[in-house]
PDB file of C-alpha atoms and ligand atoms in Angstrom:
ATOM      1  CA  ALA Y  13      10.923  10.802  18.239  1.00  0.00           C
ATOM      2  CA  GLN Y  14       8.928   7.795  16.841  1.00  0.00           C
ATOM      3  CA  PRO Y  15      10.041   4.961  15.063  1.00  0.00           C
ATOM      4  CA  GLN Y  16       9.509   5.631  11.375  1.00  0.00           C
ATOM      5  CA  LEU Y  17       6.844   3.112  10.606  1.00  0.00           C
ATOM      6  CA  LEU Y  18       5.463   5.075   7.822  1.00  0.00           C
ATOM      7  CA  ALA Y  19       8.742   6.379   5.886  1.00  0.00           C
ATOM      8  CA  GLY Y  20       8.255   6.569   2.184  1.00  0.00           C
ATOM      9  CA  LYS Y  21       4.420   6.271   2.575  1.00  0.00           C
ATOM     10  CA  THR Y  22       1.712   8.761   1.361  1.00  0.00           C
ATOM     11  CA  ILE Y  23      -1.235   9.110   3.577  1.00  0.00           C
ATOM     12  CA  THR Y  24      -4.270  11.236   2.397  1.00  0.00           C
ATOM     13  CA  ILE Y  25      -6.680  12.180   5.193  1.00  0.00           C
ATOM     14  CA  THR Y  26     -10.073  13.950   4.828  1.00  0.00           C
ATOM     15  CA  ALA Y  27     -11.288  16.099   7.869  1.00  0.00           C
ATOM     16  CA  GLY Y  28     -13.610  18.517   9.212  1.00  0.00           C
ATOM     17  CA  PRO Y  29     -17.010  19.445   8.036  1.00  0.00           C
ATOM     18  CA  THR Y  30     -18.377  19.957   4.390  1.00  0.00           C
ATOM     19  CA  ARG Y  31     -20.265  22.982   3.618  1.00  0.00           C
ATOM     20  CA  GLU Y  32     -23.394  22.671   1.072  1.00  0.00           C
ATOM     21  CA  PRO Y  33     -24.404  26.206  -0.146  1.00  0.00           C
ATOM     22  CA  LEU Y  34     -27.982  27.135  -0.651  1.00  0.00           C
ATOM     23  CA  ASP Y  35     -27.352  30.679  -2.071  1.00  0.00           C
ATOM     24  CA  PRO Y  36     -24.195  32.961  -2.086  1.00  0.00           C
ATOM     25  CA  VAL Y  37     -24.362  33.634   1.724  1.00  0.00           C
ATOM     26  CA  ARG Y  38     -25.953  30.535   3.368  1.00  0.00           C
ATOM     27  CA  PHE Y  39     -24.847  26.917   3.710  1.00  0.00           C
ATOM     28  CA  ILE Y  40     -25.578  23.564   5.334  1.00  0.00           C
ATOM     29  CA  SER Y  41     -23.032  22.229   7.687  1.00  0.00           C
ATOM     30  CA  ASN Y  42     -22.269  20.437  10.883  1.00  0.00           C
ATOM     31  CA  HIS Y  43     -20.173  21.074  14.027  1.00  0.00           C
ATOM     32  CA  SER Y  44     -17.242  18.717  13.029  1.00  0.00           C
ATOM     33  CA  SER Y  45     -14.030  20.364  14.623  1.00  0.00           C
ATOM     34  CA  GLY Y  46     -11.421  18.586  12.390  1.00  0.00           C
ATOM     35  CA  LYS Y  47      -9.597  17.661  15.741  1.00  0.00           C
ATOM     36  CA  MET Y  48      -9.467  13.903  14.986  1.00  0.00           C
ATOM     37  CA  GLY Y  49      -8.322  14.059  11.226  1.00  0.00           C
ATOM     38  CA  TYR Y  50      -5.786  16.696  12.228  1.00  0.00           C
ATOM     39  CA  ALA Y  51      -4.555  14.423  15.116  1.00  0.00           C
ATOM     40  CA  LEU Y  52      -4.183  11.692  12.594  1.00  0.00           C
ATOM     41  CA  ALA Y  53      -2.174  14.044  10.118  1.00  0.00           C
ATOM     42  CA  GLN Y  54       0.184  15.011  12.942  1.00  0.00           C
ATOM     43  CA  ALA Y  55       0.728  11.252  13.973  1.00  0.00           C
ATOM     44  CA  ALA Y  56       1.121  10.339  10.322  1.00  0.00           C
ATOM     45  CA  LEU Y  57       3.715  12.707   9.950  1.00  0.00           C
ATOM     46  CA  SER Y  58       5.620  11.936  13.249  1.00  0.00           C
ATOM     47  CA  LEU Y  59       5.819   8.412  11.775  1.00  0.00           C
ATOM     48  CA  GLY Y  60       7.586   9.595   8.819  1.00  0.00           C
ATOM     49  CA  ALA Y  61       4.663   9.670   6.300  1.00  0.00           C
ATOM     50  CA  HIS Y  62       4.113  12.052   3.438  1.00  0.00           C
ATOM     51  CA  VAL Y  63       0.678  13.553   4.343  1.00  0.00           C
ATOM     52  CA  ASN Y  64      -1.982  15.296   2.229  1.00  0.00           C
ATOM     53  CA  LEU Y  65      -4.893  16.663   4.441  1.00  0.00           C
ATOM     54  CA  ILE Y  66      -7.942  17.265   2.637  1.00  0.00           C
ATOM     55  CA  SER Y  67      -9.762  20.024   4.955  1.00  0.00           C
ATOM     56  CA  GLY Y  68     -13.239  21.485   5.179  1.00  0.00           C
ATOM     57  CA  PRO Y  69     -13.294  24.681   7.109  1.00  0.00           C
ATOM     58  CA  VAL Y  70     -12.010  24.486  10.594  1.00  0.00           C
ATOM     59  CA  THR Y  71     -10.591  26.741  13.294  1.00  0.00           C
ATOM     60  CA  ILE Y  72      -7.593  24.789  14.194  1.00  0.00           C
ATOM     61  CA  THR Y  73      -4.031  24.875  12.663  1.00  0.00           C
ATOM     62  CA  PRO Y  74      -2.864  22.177  10.520  1.00  0.00           C
ATOM     63  CA  PRO Y  75       0.135  20.339  11.430  1.00  0.00           C
ATOM     64  CA  ALA Y  76       3.328  21.579  10.081  1.00  0.00           C
ATOM     65  CA  GLY Y  77       4.646  19.723   7.025  1.00  0.00           C
ATOM     66  CA  ALA Y  78       1.107  18.653   5.939  1.00  0.00           C
ATOM     67  CA  ASN Y  79       0.215  19.248   2.201  1.00  0.00           C
ATOM     68  CA  VAL Y  80      -2.992  20.974   3.153  1.00  0.00           C
ATOM     69  CA  ILE Y  81      -6.210  21.264   0.395  1.00  0.00           C
ATOM     70  CA  GLN Y  82      -8.915  23.429   1.578  1.00  0.00           C
ATOM     71  CA  ILE Y  83     -12.407  22.433   0.527  1.00  0.00           C
ATOM     72  CA  GLN Y  84     -16.044  23.398   1.110  1.00  0.00           C
ATOM     73  CA  SER Y  85     -18.530  20.992  -0.201  1.00  0.00           C
ATOM     74  CA  ALA Y  86     -18.756  17.334  -0.579  1.00  0.00           C
ATOM     75  CA  GLN Y  87     -18.311  17.403  -4.474  1.00  0.00           C
ATOM     76  CA  GLN Y  88     -15.114  19.436  -3.977  1.00  0.00           C
ATOM     77  CA  LEU Y  89     -13.968  16.748  -1.308  1.00  0.00           C
ATOM     78  CA  LEU Y  90     -14.793  14.064  -3.775  1.00  0.00           C
ATOM     79  CA  ASN Y  91     -12.726  15.763  -6.680  1.00  0.00           C
ATOM     80  CA  GLU Y  92      -9.827  16.390  -4.655  1.00  0.00           C
ATOM     81  CA  SER Y  93      -9.893  12.972  -3.058  1.00  0.00           C
ATOM     82  CA  LEU Y  94     -10.035  11.197  -6.621  1.00  0.00           C
ATOM     83  CA  LEU Y  95      -6.830  13.200  -7.500  1.00  0.00           C
ATOM     84  CA  LEU Y  96      -4.802  12.173  -4.499  1.00  0.00           C
ATOM     85  CA  ALA Y  97      -5.986   8.705  -3.428  1.00  0.00           C
ATOM     86  CA  PRO Y  98      -4.498   6.762  -6.336  1.00  0.00           C
ATOM     87  CA  LEU Y  99      -1.185   8.321  -5.568  1.00  0.00           C
ATOM     88  CA  SER Y 100      -1.638   7.092  -2.021  1.00  0.00           C
ATOM     89  CA  ASP Y 101      -0.801   4.188   0.179  1.00  0.00           C
ATOM     90  CA  VAL Y 102      -3.469   5.020   2.566  1.00  0.00           C
ATOM     91  CA  PHE Y 103      -6.642   6.889   2.429  1.00  0.00           C
ATOM     92  CA  ILE Y 104      -8.304   7.911   5.944  1.00  0.00           C
ATOM     93  CA  GLY Y 105     -11.910   9.440   5.739  1.00  0.00           C
ATOM     94  CA  CYS Y 106     -12.351  11.560   8.722  1.00  0.00           C
ATOM     95  CA  ALA Y 107     -14.166  14.172   7.237  1.00  0.00           C
ATOM     96  CA  ALA Y 108     -17.952  14.631   8.313  1.00  0.00           C
ATOM     97  CA  VAL Y 109     -19.532  15.027   4.967  1.00  0.00           C
ATOM     98  CA  ALA Y 110     -22.802  16.245   4.823  1.00  0.00           C
ATOM     99  CA  ASP Y 111     -25.189  13.694   3.653  1.00  0.00           C
ATOM    100  CA  TYR Y 112     -27.219  16.075   1.427  1.00  0.00           C
ATOM    101  CA  ARG Y 113     -26.984  19.196  -0.581  1.00  0.00           C
ATOM    102  CA  ALA Y 114     -29.390  21.646  -2.102  1.00  0.00           C
ATOM    103  CA  SER Y 115     -30.691  20.301  -5.443  1.00  0.00           C
ATOM    104  CA  ALA Y 116     -29.931  23.869  -6.809  1.00  0.00           C
ATOM    105  CA  VAL Y 117     -27.744  26.577  -5.426  1.00  0.00           C
ATOM    106  CA  ALA Y 118     -29.453  29.887  -5.938  1.00  0.00           C
ATOM    107  CA  ASP Y 119     -27.264  32.532  -7.678  1.00  0.00           C
ATOM    108  CA  GLN Y 120     -28.871  35.477  -5.889  1.00  0.00           C
ATOM    109  CA  LYS Y 121     -29.362  35.598  -2.045  1.00  0.00           C
ATOM    110  CA  MET Y 122     -33.048  33.878  -1.337  1.00  0.00           C
ATOM    111  CA  LYS Y 123     -35.533  36.480  -0.324  1.00  0.00           C
ATOM    112  CA  LYS Y 124     -37.404  36.151   2.737  1.00  0.00           C
ATOM    113  CA  GLN Y 125     -40.745  34.541   1.956  1.00  0.00           C
ATOM    114  CA  GLY Y 126     -43.967  33.439   3.923  1.00  0.00           C
ATOM    115  CA  ASP Y 127     -43.851  31.394   7.593  1.00  0.00           C
ATOM    116  CA  GLU Y 128     -42.657  28.111   5.895  1.00  0.00           C
ATOM    117  CA  LEU Y 129     -39.632  27.437   3.302  1.00  0.00           C
ATOM    118  CA  ILE Y 130     -39.230  24.117   1.742  1.00  0.00           C
ATOM    119  CA  LEU Y 131     -35.770  23.075   0.741  1.00  0.00           C
ATOM    120  CA  THR Y 132     -35.247  20.098  -1.718  1.00  0.00           C
ATOM    121  CA  LEU Y 133     -32.013  18.384  -0.808  1.00  0.00           C
ATOM    122  CA  VAL Y 134     -30.259  15.792  -2.674  1.00  0.00           C
ATOM    123  CA  LYS Y 135     -27.870  12.801  -1.666  1.00  0.00           C
ATOM    124  CA  ASN Y 136     -24.113  13.592  -1.795  1.00  0.00           C
ATOM    125  CA  PRO Y 137     -21.619  11.427  -2.997  1.00  0.00           C
ATOM    126  CA  ASP Y 138     -19.934   8.742  -0.540  1.00  0.00           C
ATOM    127  CA  VAL Y 139     -16.632   9.754  -0.745  1.00  0.00           C
ATOM    128  CA  ILE Y 140     -14.879   7.022   0.958  1.00  0.00           C
ATOM    129  CA  ALA Y 141     -16.868   4.328  -0.739  1.00  0.00           C
ATOM    130  CA  ALA Y 142     -15.834   5.977  -4.209  1.00  0.00           C
ATOM    131  CA  ILE Y 143     -12.124   5.736  -3.197  1.00  0.00           C
ATOM    132  CA  ALA Y 144     -12.592   1.835  -1.566  1.00  0.00           C
ATOM    133  CA  ASN Y 145     -14.115   1.068  -4.846  1.00  0.00           C
ATOM    134  CA  LEU Y 146     -11.480   2.172  -7.147  1.00  0.00           C
ATOM    135  CA  THR Y 147     -10.246  -0.478  -9.437  1.00  0.00           C
ATOM    136  CA  GLU Y 148      -6.820   1.078 -10.103  1.00  0.00           C
ATOM    137  CA  GLY Y 149      -4.708   2.662  -7.524  1.00  0.00           C
ATOM    138  CA  ARG Y 150      -6.988   1.683  -4.404  1.00  0.00           C
ATOM    139  CA  PRO Y 151      -5.148   2.810  -1.308  1.00  0.00           C
ATOM    140  CA  TYR Y 152      -5.354   0.829   2.255  1.00  0.00           C
ATOM    141  CA  THR Y 153      -8.830   2.576   2.940  1.00  0.00           C
ATOM    142  CA  VAL Y 154      -9.985   3.598   6.490  1.00  0.00           C
ATOM    143  CA  GLY Y 155     -13.073   4.834   7.522  1.00  0.00           C
ATOM    144  CA  PHE Y 156     -14.729   6.342  10.669  1.00  0.00           C
ATOM    145  CA  ALA Y 157     -17.795   5.737  12.181  1.00  0.00           C
ATOM    146  CA  ALA Y 158     -19.669   7.786  14.686  1.00  0.00           C
ATOM    147  CA  GLU Y 159     -22.704   6.117  16.335  1.00  0.00           C
ATOM    148  CA  THR Y 160     -25.097   6.488  19.433  1.00  0.00           C
ATOM    149  CA  GLN Y 161     -26.094   2.880  19.684  1.00  0.00           C
ATOM    150  CA  ASP Y 162     -25.111  -0.621  18.384  1.00  0.00           C
ATOM    151  CA  VAL Y 163     -21.885   0.587  17.554  1.00  0.00           C
ATOM    152  CA  ALA Y 164     -20.242  -2.555  16.706  1.00  0.00           C
ATOM    153  CA  ASN Y 165     -22.918  -3.647  14.369  1.00  0.00           C
ATOM    154  CA  TYR Y 166     -23.155  -0.386  12.504  1.00  0.00           C
ATOM    155  CA  ALA Y 167     -19.603  -0.184  12.065  1.00  0.00           C
ATOM    156  CA  LYS Y 168     -19.115  -3.660  10.815  1.00  0.00           C
ATOM    157  CA  GLY Y 169     -21.933  -2.706   8.347  1.00  0.00           C
ATOM    158  CA  LYS Y 170     -20.153   0.262   6.994  1.00  0.00           C
ATOM    159  CA  LEU Y 171     -16.888  -1.635   6.834  1.00  0.00           C
ATOM    160  CA  SER Y 172     -18.443  -4.145   4.412  1.00  0.00           C
ATOM    161  CA  ASN Y 173     -20.820  -1.809   2.524  1.00  0.00           C
ATOM    162  CA  LYS Y 174     -18.402   0.757   1.902  1.00  0.00           C
ATOM    163  CA  ASN Y 175     -15.761  -1.851   1.040  1.00  0.00           C
ATOM    164  CA  LEU Y 176     -13.332  -0.525   3.442  1.00  0.00           C
ATOM    165  CA  ASP Y 177     -10.078  -2.357   5.098  1.00  0.00           C
ATOM    166  CA  MET Y 178     -10.554  -0.635   8.478  1.00  0.00           C
ATOM    167  CA  ILE Y 179     -13.111   1.303  10.355  1.00  0.00           C
ATOM    168  CA  CYS Y 180     -12.639   3.273  13.370  1.00  0.00           C
ATOM    169  CA  ALA Y 181     -15.766   3.418  15.401  1.00  0.00           C
ATOM    170  CA  ASN Y 182     -17.004   5.759  18.314  1.00  0.00           C
ATOM    171  CA  ASP Y 183     -19.878   5.941  20.534  1.00  0.00           C
ATOM    172  CA  VAL Y 184     -20.780   9.596  20.415  1.00  0.00           C
ATOM    173  CA  SER Y 185     -23.415   9.081  23.013  1.00  0.00           C
ATOM    174  CA  GLN Y 186     -20.794   9.250  25.701  1.00  0.00           C
ATOM    175  CA  ALA Y 187     -20.642  12.764  27.139  1.00  0.00           C
ATOM    176  CA  GLY Y 188     -17.211  14.684  26.479  1.00  0.00           C
ATOM    177  CA  LEU Y 189     -15.846  12.290  23.757  1.00  0.00           C
ATOM    178  CA  GLY Y 190     -15.937  12.577  19.993  1.00  0.00           C
ATOM    179  CA  PHE Y 191     -17.336  15.952  18.162  1.00  0.00           C
ATOM    180  CA  ASN Y 192     -15.232  18.981  19.348  1.00  0.00           C
ATOM    181  CA  SER Y 193     -13.812  16.968  22.545  1.00  0.00           C
ATOM    182  CA  ASP Y 194     -10.101  16.617  22.785  1.00  0.00           C
ATOM    183  CA  HIS Y 195     -10.616  12.963  24.105  1.00  0.00           C
ATOM    184  CA  ASN Y 196     -12.072  10.007  22.243  1.00  0.00           C
ATOM    185  CA  ALA Y 197     -12.529   6.320  22.521  1.00  0.00           C
ATOM    186  CA  LEU Y 198     -12.445   3.945  19.482  1.00  0.00           C
ATOM    187  CA  THR Y 199     -12.870   0.406  18.321  1.00  0.00           C
ATOM    188  CA  LEU Y 200     -11.074  -0.618  15.457  1.00  0.00           C
ATOM    189  CA  PHE Y 201     -12.570  -3.289  13.093  1.00  0.00           C
ATOM    190  CA  TRP Y 202     -11.237  -5.135  10.261  1.00  0.00           C
ATOM    191  CA  LEU Y 203     -13.180  -7.983   8.300  1.00  0.00           C
ATOM    192  CA  THR Y 204     -11.843 -10.661  10.913  1.00  0.00           C
ATOM    193  CA  GLU Y 205     -10.499  -8.800  13.950  1.00  0.00           C
ATOM    194  CA  GLN Y 206     -11.124  -6.020  16.391  1.00  0.00           C
ATOM    195  CA  LYS Y 207      -9.316  -3.730  18.812  1.00  0.00           C
ATOM    196  CA  ASP Y 208     -10.442  -1.545  21.499  1.00  0.00           C
ATOM    197  CA  LEU Y 209      -8.522   1.695  22.012  1.00  0.00           C
ATOM    198  CA  ALA Y 210      -9.551   3.087  25.539  1.00  0.00           C
ATOM    199  CA  ILE Y 211     -10.314   6.740  26.286  1.00  0.00           C
ATOM    200  CA  GLU Y 212      -7.300   8.801  25.482  1.00  0.00           C
ATOM    201  CA  THR Y 213      -6.435  12.157  23.950  1.00  0.00           C
ATOM    202  CA  LYS Y 214      -7.037  12.422  20.245  1.00  0.00           C
ATOM    203  CA  SER Y 215      -3.399  12.699  19.610  1.00  0.00           C
ATOM    204  CA  ALA Y 216      -2.286   9.563  21.571  1.00  0.00           C
ATOM    205  CA  LEU Y 217      -5.508   7.721  19.986  1.00  0.00           C
ATOM    206  CA  ALA Y 218      -4.171   8.816  16.508  1.00  0.00           C
ATOM    207  CA  LEU Y 219      -0.674   7.422  17.077  1.00  0.00           C
ATOM    208  CA  SER Y 220      -2.388   4.120  17.910  1.00  0.00           C
ATOM    209  CA  VAL Y 221      -4.782   4.109  14.825  1.00  0.00           C
ATOM    210  CA  MET Y 222      -1.603   5.046  12.473  1.00  0.00           C
ATOM    211  CA  THR Y 223       0.609   2.303  14.121  1.00  0.00           C
ATOM    212  CA  GLU Y 224      -2.129  -0.319  13.454  1.00  0.00           C
ATOM    213  CA  VAL Y 225      -2.459   0.896  10.033  1.00  0.00           C
ATOM    214  CA  ALA Y 226       1.403   0.763   9.345  1.00  0.00           C
ATOM    215  CA  LYS Y 227       1.385  -2.917  10.618  1.00  0.00           C
ATOM    216  CA  ARG Y 228      -0.898  -3.913   7.820  1.00  0.00           C
ATOM    217  CA  LEU Y 229       0.684  -2.123   4.750  1.00  0.00           C
TER     218      LEU Y 229
HETATM  219  O1  C5P L 328     -22.049   6.527   6.359  1.00  0.00           O
HETATM  220  P1  C5P L 328     -21.574   7.388   7.542  1.00  0.00           P
HETATM  221  O2  C5P L 328     -21.631   8.834   7.215  1.00  0.00           O
HETATM  222  O3  C5P L 328     -21.686   7.125   8.698  1.00  0.00           O
HETATM  223  O4  C5P L 328     -19.684   6.969   7.059  1.00  0.00           O
HETATM  224  C1  C5P L 328     -18.871   7.513   7.741  1.00  0.00           C
HETATM  225  C2  C5P L 328     -17.773   7.393   7.282  1.00  0.00           C
HETATM  226  O5  C5P L 328     -17.990   7.715   5.599  1.00  0.00           O
HETATM  227  C3  C5P L 328     -16.613   8.247   7.399  1.00  0.00           C
HETATM  228  O6  C5P L 328     -15.303   7.715   7.161  1.00  0.00           O
HETATM  229  C4  C5P L 328     -16.943   9.565   6.531  1.00  0.00           C
HETATM  230  O7  C5P L 328     -15.708  10.392   6.175  1.00  0.00           O
HETATM  231  C5  C5P L 328     -17.158   8.771   5.026  1.00  0.00           C
HETATM  232  N1  C5P L 328     -17.971   9.505   4.357  1.00  0.00           N
HETATM  233  C6  C5P L 328     -17.853   9.867   3.297  1.00  0.00           C
HETATM  234  N2  C5P L 328     -18.785  10.615   2.319  1.00  0.00           N
HETATM  235  C7  C5P L 328     -20.167  10.360   2.604  1.00  0.00           C
HETATM  236  C8  C5P L 328     -20.383  10.185   4.010  1.00  0.00           C
HETATM  237  C9  C5P L 328     -19.395   9.510   4.754  1.00  0.00           C
HETATM  238  O8  C5P L 328     -16.708   9.907   2.734  1.00  0.00           O
HETATM  239  N3  C5P L 328     -20.882  11.161   1.849  1.00  0.00           N
END
């Protein structure tokens, strides 16, 4: 059993991909497996927290004891996050939110056309930035940054631009790490500190991340 470092705390975690509909049968999405977010939920539960897990569509099973809220689109993720974040001590954005959605969703299946189809996309809301900028009930806010180069600089940029308290950066150019893998390596950044967490299973890393969060509440 773990020391109950998060007893009495409520942690809300976003996980998995979002799906942005084009019409009733099609969507734009990404390959996020949800593994890191689900591992964080499991770790927070093991440290005694109450856990809300706001999840896009994934194939893995949520940890027993988590309050799971299923979402599809970024807009739904934002709505559920805005409801739960002010009731939470910690908000962790681990979801791979689609950056863009279709400017209009067709209400009938789009018919095959010529050789070229042009889609107009519009920017999605930045969910974690919205939470980090709450003026009432703002939780301790933790983001993730998947980078392929210049990891520390991009991560620190996101920490300050999104107004986060902490960001967990991973170098997704390393084969076998990050997306869909069971392993990952992270560097944690705060405004004035950083900490490297070496390659580990996502569940071991998740426990380290949640322990670092618990120390700072
Ligand atoms: O800007 P970028 O997508 O790299 O930032 C990643 C972080 O921001 C992650 O914590 C992710 O969950 C969050 N994010 C979000 N809403 C978006 C885009 C990213 O919450 N629209």
